């Protein structure tokens, strides 16, 4: 209310000033216009008159209360400020009622703002000031460089409304998003802000808007990863509803008209007509001129040239004849009467029609009809599949006299979405080819739609190991410019993904694509002669030809042959049953035979012994006999004969890692994201790479895959992944050898490590491309490194920083402590301590350098009782002393004994008188048995022991015997008496 009073006070002051200018003339209706004041808190406002030029007249109408702020008019109406009533727009104009529309882009409309910003993470010195959205007449185009281009428009809605627009988004190298910010600067949900790819058509988009201030943002960022040209995003027909009112109607732009008052939109003029701005009717062009649909003027008709007509084969007539016929391209724009114009060539002679396509038969009217279920044909007549066989259902096109019923062709011209000709691809008997278009930049599309897929009865139980379907086509391109042929697959012709593309001229060749999802039911071949726009058709003779198309296992398809299958023993004529798992069918017999152990069945060749494929080293077949798997365990014999056991289970979970940063030409960052599912038992979670840029959400699954990742600061979501592809979907084997089954992992890729050899996992992908005709492959080296505690320490070759040197063979190095062999008793040693206080300890330690992990643990320390060295020393000394004493005693005893014997012997010799062989006579003085002669002798002589020894040594006879002195018996007797007396 206060704001309304403020405006009223200003107006009263202006009136007071006007009264002082009585010399000014009175204002006419053409001298002023009406405006509303700002709405107050009650939703009220005033209508005031505002002069077109100040101080030019006086006597303006008084302010009056205006309509409520929520007041609005319907479509085709405007609010007349004089009467404050809604009135219909006049013919030649239109109105959205509560909205505004922007369909003319000769210049940037008022309210729109565009600017370029440097992408975060890129070169800070990159100049993006000129990277803006550029108006181009019927549309506005985004930038094509590596800057972020922003287009914004602020609008205040008085009630809930909508914003709608059309866009053309043909290149997935550009990230295109649309979002809305409200009063609280809250943006649209991040999951719904990304626009889906529109490969060959304008797409429509519509978003609900809330009451209040809304800022609309269109933002693009281009990434030229391969240095190729980027197609810009095009935007047109922006319409916003929910504003309070519109006080005027908009004139129809040239090329459109509105014939009746109250029109909500203008209709385009048909071909060969034109209109100017604000037209109510379209005017016919002169005979020597032409105009395309929606044209604002007519152009002179050029002289007819060879590029203005095409040739085709007519359908077979009732006589089974066909002929080559020439036709003008419609709509015809050339003039045959102009000097130098060519004439349409005459049609060829009628010839016998070729046979129908396989699975069809020729009717009495010479048309082709499909064979019934359970029948097959080679294109002439249908025959029933014999007992023990089943039809191989699909579609095979190799004769092109008529366009198949499930195929159509169309031309898409970027500038005019209503250009929809039927002459994009034409049949020519042995092939179907591209006809000249209106412009060399046209997209010539051939679309094939199928209802779905179903496996044959004999393969239903083995669906896990059999591809759902496959499509194969033979093509050829002949070009003098930078032509491209795209092959796309998806849900429909407007929601698909580019599978492969070929540039320039390509010799006649075949291409196959495996179909894994029942939702992939649309296939499109798109040919563009050049990306460089030119009004003249310079490359109309550049052509693409498709000779044959074959797609298998199609629901509602026809059969060109029958496949043998195993017969049921119970009901031999009832139906076919599949071979049991692990069996193959013997050629031509329908009999199943078991494959050799540890083999799986080759899906593309289920018949014959060659269907059994041996699993690679250290792999085992799965239960479905469809592939070989690794349970993450491995036994390896080294050259020295040692046995190493590995357990890679801790590495089995899917692991993702990205390469180092890559930079585009302008220094913007991106990464290659690898996802790896190393090994695991059946039912393992595969590695997955997705495309979350477009709504298609394409994803691939396998052992190893890769996608391109844009830094999160570029977009407002955590991970932005695009362009996913599969590197390995089957495991070939696990070994320490550097080559296996045609796949190699050279040692020079990674710096060698001393010690244990690397364990290498070999993978192969069945996905073939133009560059990788044999499919892609991957090798993952597992290297033992006990110091690495992280499970995902994966690196790429230094010589091939993107993981591949040729784009087909990828190599990874995975270092981890879990890549070491399991520890055994050979990996540790024991240390025995000294005996301390009767206790001895045995400790076990790992041998260094340690090259094992897990397995056996170190034994606990052992403690045992022992005897110390002091005890044994004392015991030894004591024992030695005793032994020495005993030895001396024994020596003395035997020495004494020896002396006795010597004495007796000497006595005997003296008694014998020197005669041999004679015994001495008895003598009373002789020593009797038991007498101790030596003691008596020692007592008699009274000599010391050493004196005796000395004398003993001197008193030796010449013959070597001792001379023993003998006492007389009287002396002896006297001695004995003395001894008795002493006693």
PDB file of N, CA and C in Angstrom, residues 36 45 71-81 85-87 89 94-101 240 242-250:
ATOM      1  N   UNK A  36       1.159   0.157 -15.608  1.00  0.00           N
ATOM      2  CA  UNK A  36       0.680  -0.173 -14.278  1.00  0.00           C
ATOM      3  C   UNK A  36       1.780   0.128 -13.269  1.00  0.00           C
ATOM      4  N   UNK A  45      -3.080  -2.371  -7.941  1.00  0.00           N
ATOM      5  CA  UNK A  45      -2.186  -1.502  -8.680  1.00  0.00           C
ATOM      6  C   UNK A  45      -3.012  -0.398  -9.355  1.00  0.00           C
ATOM      7  N   UNK A  71      -4.615 -10.887 -12.793  1.00  0.00           N
ATOM      8  CA  UNK A  71      -5.464 -10.886 -13.979  1.00  0.00           C
ATOM      9  C   UNK A  71      -4.636 -11.271 -15.208  1.00  0.00           C
ATOM     10  N   UNK A  72      -5.216 -12.050 -16.114  1.00  0.00           N
ATOM     11  CA  UNK A  72      -4.517 -12.456 -17.337  1.00  0.00           C
ATOM     12  C   UNK A  72      -5.518 -12.673 -18.445  1.00  0.00           C
ATOM     13  N   UNK A  73      -5.017 -12.707 -19.646  1.00  0.00           N
ATOM     14  CA  UNK A  73      -5.832 -12.969 -20.824  1.00  0.00           C
ATOM     15  C   UNK A  73      -5.532 -14.353 -21.366  1.00  0.00           C
ATOM     16  N   UNK A  74      -6.443 -14.884 -22.183  1.00  0.00           N
ATOM     17  CA  UNK A  74      -6.277 -16.202 -22.779  1.00  0.00           C
ATOM     18  C   UNK A  74      -5.360 -16.124 -23.993  1.00  0.00           C
ATOM     19  N   UNK A  75      -5.030 -17.299 -24.547  1.00  0.00           N
ATOM     20  CA  UNK A  75      -4.211 -17.335 -25.741  1.00  0.00           C
ATOM     21  C   UNK A  75      -4.918 -16.627 -26.882  1.00  0.00           C
ATOM     22  N   UNK A  76      -4.154 -15.897 -27.663  1.00  0.00           N
ATOM     23  CA  UNK A  76      -4.728 -15.169 -28.785  1.00  0.00           C
ATOM     24  C   UNK A  76      -5.326 -13.840 -28.391  1.00  0.00           C
ATOM     25  N   UNK A  77      -5.200 -13.444 -27.123  1.00  0.00           N
ATOM     26  CA  UNK A  77      -5.749 -12.175 -26.649  1.00  0.00           C
ATOM     27  C   UNK A  77      -4.649 -11.315 -26.044  1.00  0.00           C
ATOM     28  N   UNK A  78      -4.962  -9.997 -25.932  1.00  0.00           N
ATOM     29  CA  UNK A  78      -4.059  -9.076 -25.273  1.00  0.00           C
ATOM     30  C   UNK A  78      -4.892  -8.144 -24.406  1.00  0.00           C
ATOM     31  N   UNK A  79      -4.285  -7.486 -23.451  1.00  0.00           N
ATOM     32  CA  UNK A  79      -4.966  -6.568 -22.544  1.00  0.00           C
ATOM     33  C   UNK A  79      -4.895  -5.153 -23.112  1.00  0.00           C
ATOM     34  N   UNK A  80      -6.044  -4.605 -23.503  1.00  0.00           N
ATOM     35  CA  UNK A  80      -6.108  -3.222 -23.984  1.00  0.00           C
ATOM     36  C   UNK A  80      -6.075  -2.304 -22.773  1.00  0.00           C
ATOM     37  N   UNK A  81      -5.031  -1.545 -22.607  1.00  0.00           N
ATOM     38  CA  UNK A  81      -4.854  -0.725 -21.419  1.00  0.00           C
ATOM     39  C   UNK A  81      -5.898   0.397 -21.342  1.00  0.00           C
ATOM     40  N   UNK A  85      -9.558  -4.309 -20.780  1.00  0.00           N
ATOM     41  CA  UNK A  85     -10.283  -5.510 -21.139  1.00  0.00           C
ATOM     42  C   UNK A  85      -9.458  -6.302 -22.147  1.00  0.00           C
ATOM     43  N   UNK A  86      -9.644  -7.642 -22.137  1.00  0.00           N
ATOM     44  CA  UNK A  86      -8.931  -8.515 -23.078  1.00  0.00           C
ATOM     45  C   UNK A  86      -9.586  -8.434 -24.448  1.00  0.00           C
ATOM     46  N   UNK A  87      -8.785  -8.307 -25.487  1.00  0.00           N
ATOM     47  CA  UNK A  87      -9.265  -8.272 -26.852  1.00  0.00           C
ATOM     48  C   UNK A  87      -8.471  -9.253 -27.697  1.00  0.00           C
ATOM     49  N   UNK A  89      -6.310 -10.737 -30.729  1.00  0.00           N
ATOM     50  CA  UNK A  89      -5.264 -10.223 -31.606  1.00  0.00           C
ATOM     51  C   UNK A  89      -5.791 -10.171 -33.037  1.00  0.00           C
ATOM     52  N   UNK A  94      -0.206 -12.730 -33.212  1.00  0.00           N
ATOM     53  CA  UNK A  94      -0.534 -13.825 -32.292  1.00  0.00           C
ATOM     54  C   UNK A  94      -0.163 -13.420 -30.882  1.00  0.00           C
ATOM     55  N   UNK A  95      -0.680 -14.178 -29.919  1.00  0.00           N
ATOM     56  CA  UNK A  95      -0.392 -13.905 -28.524  1.00  0.00           C
ATOM     57  C   UNK A  95      -0.516 -15.202 -27.731  1.00  0.00           C
ATOM     58  N   UNK A  96       0.344 -15.319 -26.726  1.00  0.00           N
ATOM     59  CA  UNK A  96       0.259 -16.459 -25.819  1.00  0.00           C
ATOM     60  C   UNK A  96      -0.627 -16.171 -24.618  1.00  0.00           C
ATOM     61  N   UNK A  97      -1.206 -14.995 -24.560  1.00  0.00           N
ATOM     62  CA  UNK A  97      -2.078 -14.662 -23.438  1.00  0.00           C
ATOM     63  C   UNK A  97      -1.275 -14.295 -22.213  1.00  0.00           C
ATOM     64  N   UNK A  98      -0.933 -15.268 -21.439  1.00  0.00           N
ATOM     65  CA  UNK A  98      -0.170 -15.018 -20.204  1.00  0.00           C
ATOM     66  C   UNK A  98       1.303 -15.319 -20.403  1.00  0.00           C
ATOM     67  N   UNK A  99       1.778 -15.203 -21.599  1.00  0.00           N
ATOM     68  CA  UNK A  99       3.169 -15.564 -21.823  1.00  0.00           C
ATOM     69  C   UNK A  99       3.806 -14.731 -22.911  1.00  0.00           C
ATOM     70  N   UNK A 100       5.091 -15.057 -23.100  1.00  0.00           N
ATOM     71  CA  UNK A 100       5.863 -14.408 -24.149  1.00  0.00           C
ATOM     72  C   UNK A 100       6.533 -15.502 -24.966  1.00  0.00           C
ATOM     73  N   UNK A 101       6.820 -15.207 -26.219  1.00  0.00           N
ATOM     74  CA  UNK A 101       7.448 -16.173 -27.112  1.00  0.00           C
ATOM     75  C   UNK A 101       8.590 -15.500 -27.847  1.00  0.00           C
ATOM     76  N   UNK A 240       7.269 -18.752 -22.786  1.00  0.00           N
ATOM     77  CA  UNK A 240       7.127 -18.706 -21.330  1.00  0.00           C
ATOM     78  C   UNK A 240       5.720 -18.247 -21.010  1.00  0.00           C
ATOM     79  N   UNK A 242       2.710 -17.626 -17.767  1.00  0.00           N
ATOM     80  CA  UNK A 242       2.603 -17.341 -16.335  1.00  0.00           C
ATOM     81  C   UNK A 242       2.825 -15.893 -15.991  1.00  0.00           C
ATOM     82  N   UNK A 243       3.179 -15.049 -16.988  1.00  0.00           N
ATOM     83  CA  UNK A 243       3.291 -13.621 -16.708  1.00  0.00           C
ATOM     84  C   UNK A 243       1.888 -13.051 -16.537  1.00  0.00           C
ATOM     85  N   UNK A 244       1.787 -11.867 -15.949  1.00  0.00           N
ATOM     86  CA  UNK A 244       0.477 -11.330 -15.603  1.00  0.00           C
ATOM     87  C   UNK A 244      -0.371 -11.048 -16.847  1.00  0.00           C
ATOM     88  N   UNK A 245       0.212 -10.445 -17.827  1.00  0.00           N
ATOM     89  CA  UNK A 245      -0.556 -10.084 -19.014  1.00  0.00           C
ATOM     90  C   UNK A 245       0.407  -9.708 -20.119  1.00  0.00           C
ATOM     91  N   UNK A 246      -0.103  -9.594 -21.307  1.00  0.00           N
ATOM     92  CA  UNK A 246       0.627  -9.013 -22.418  1.00  0.00           C
ATOM     93  C   UNK A 246      -0.234  -7.904 -22.997  1.00  0.00           C
ATOM     94  N   UNK A 247       0.333  -6.753 -23.186  1.00  0.00           N
ATOM     95  CA  UNK A 247      -0.440  -5.589 -23.630  1.00  0.00           C
ATOM     96  C   UNK A 247      -0.375  -5.395 -25.130  1.00  0.00           C
ATOM     97  N   UNK A 248       0.253  -6.326 -25.826  1.00  0.00           N
ATOM     98  CA  UNK A 248       0.323  -6.213 -27.271  1.00  0.00           C
ATOM     99  C   UNK A 248       0.426  -7.598 -27.893  1.00  0.00           C
ATOM    100  N   UNK A 249       0.142  -7.709 -29.151  1.00  0.00           N
ATOM    101  CA  UNK A 249       0.268  -8.960 -29.892  1.00  0.00           C
ATOM    102  C   UNK A 249       1.539  -8.897 -30.730  1.00  0.00           C
ATOM    103  N   UNK A 250       2.075 -10.038 -31.019  1.00  0.00           N
ATOM    104  CA  UNK A 250       3.326 -10.131 -31.775  1.00  0.00           C
ATOM    105  C   UNK A 250       3.002 -10.411 -33.241  1.00  0.00           C
TER     106      UNK A 250
END
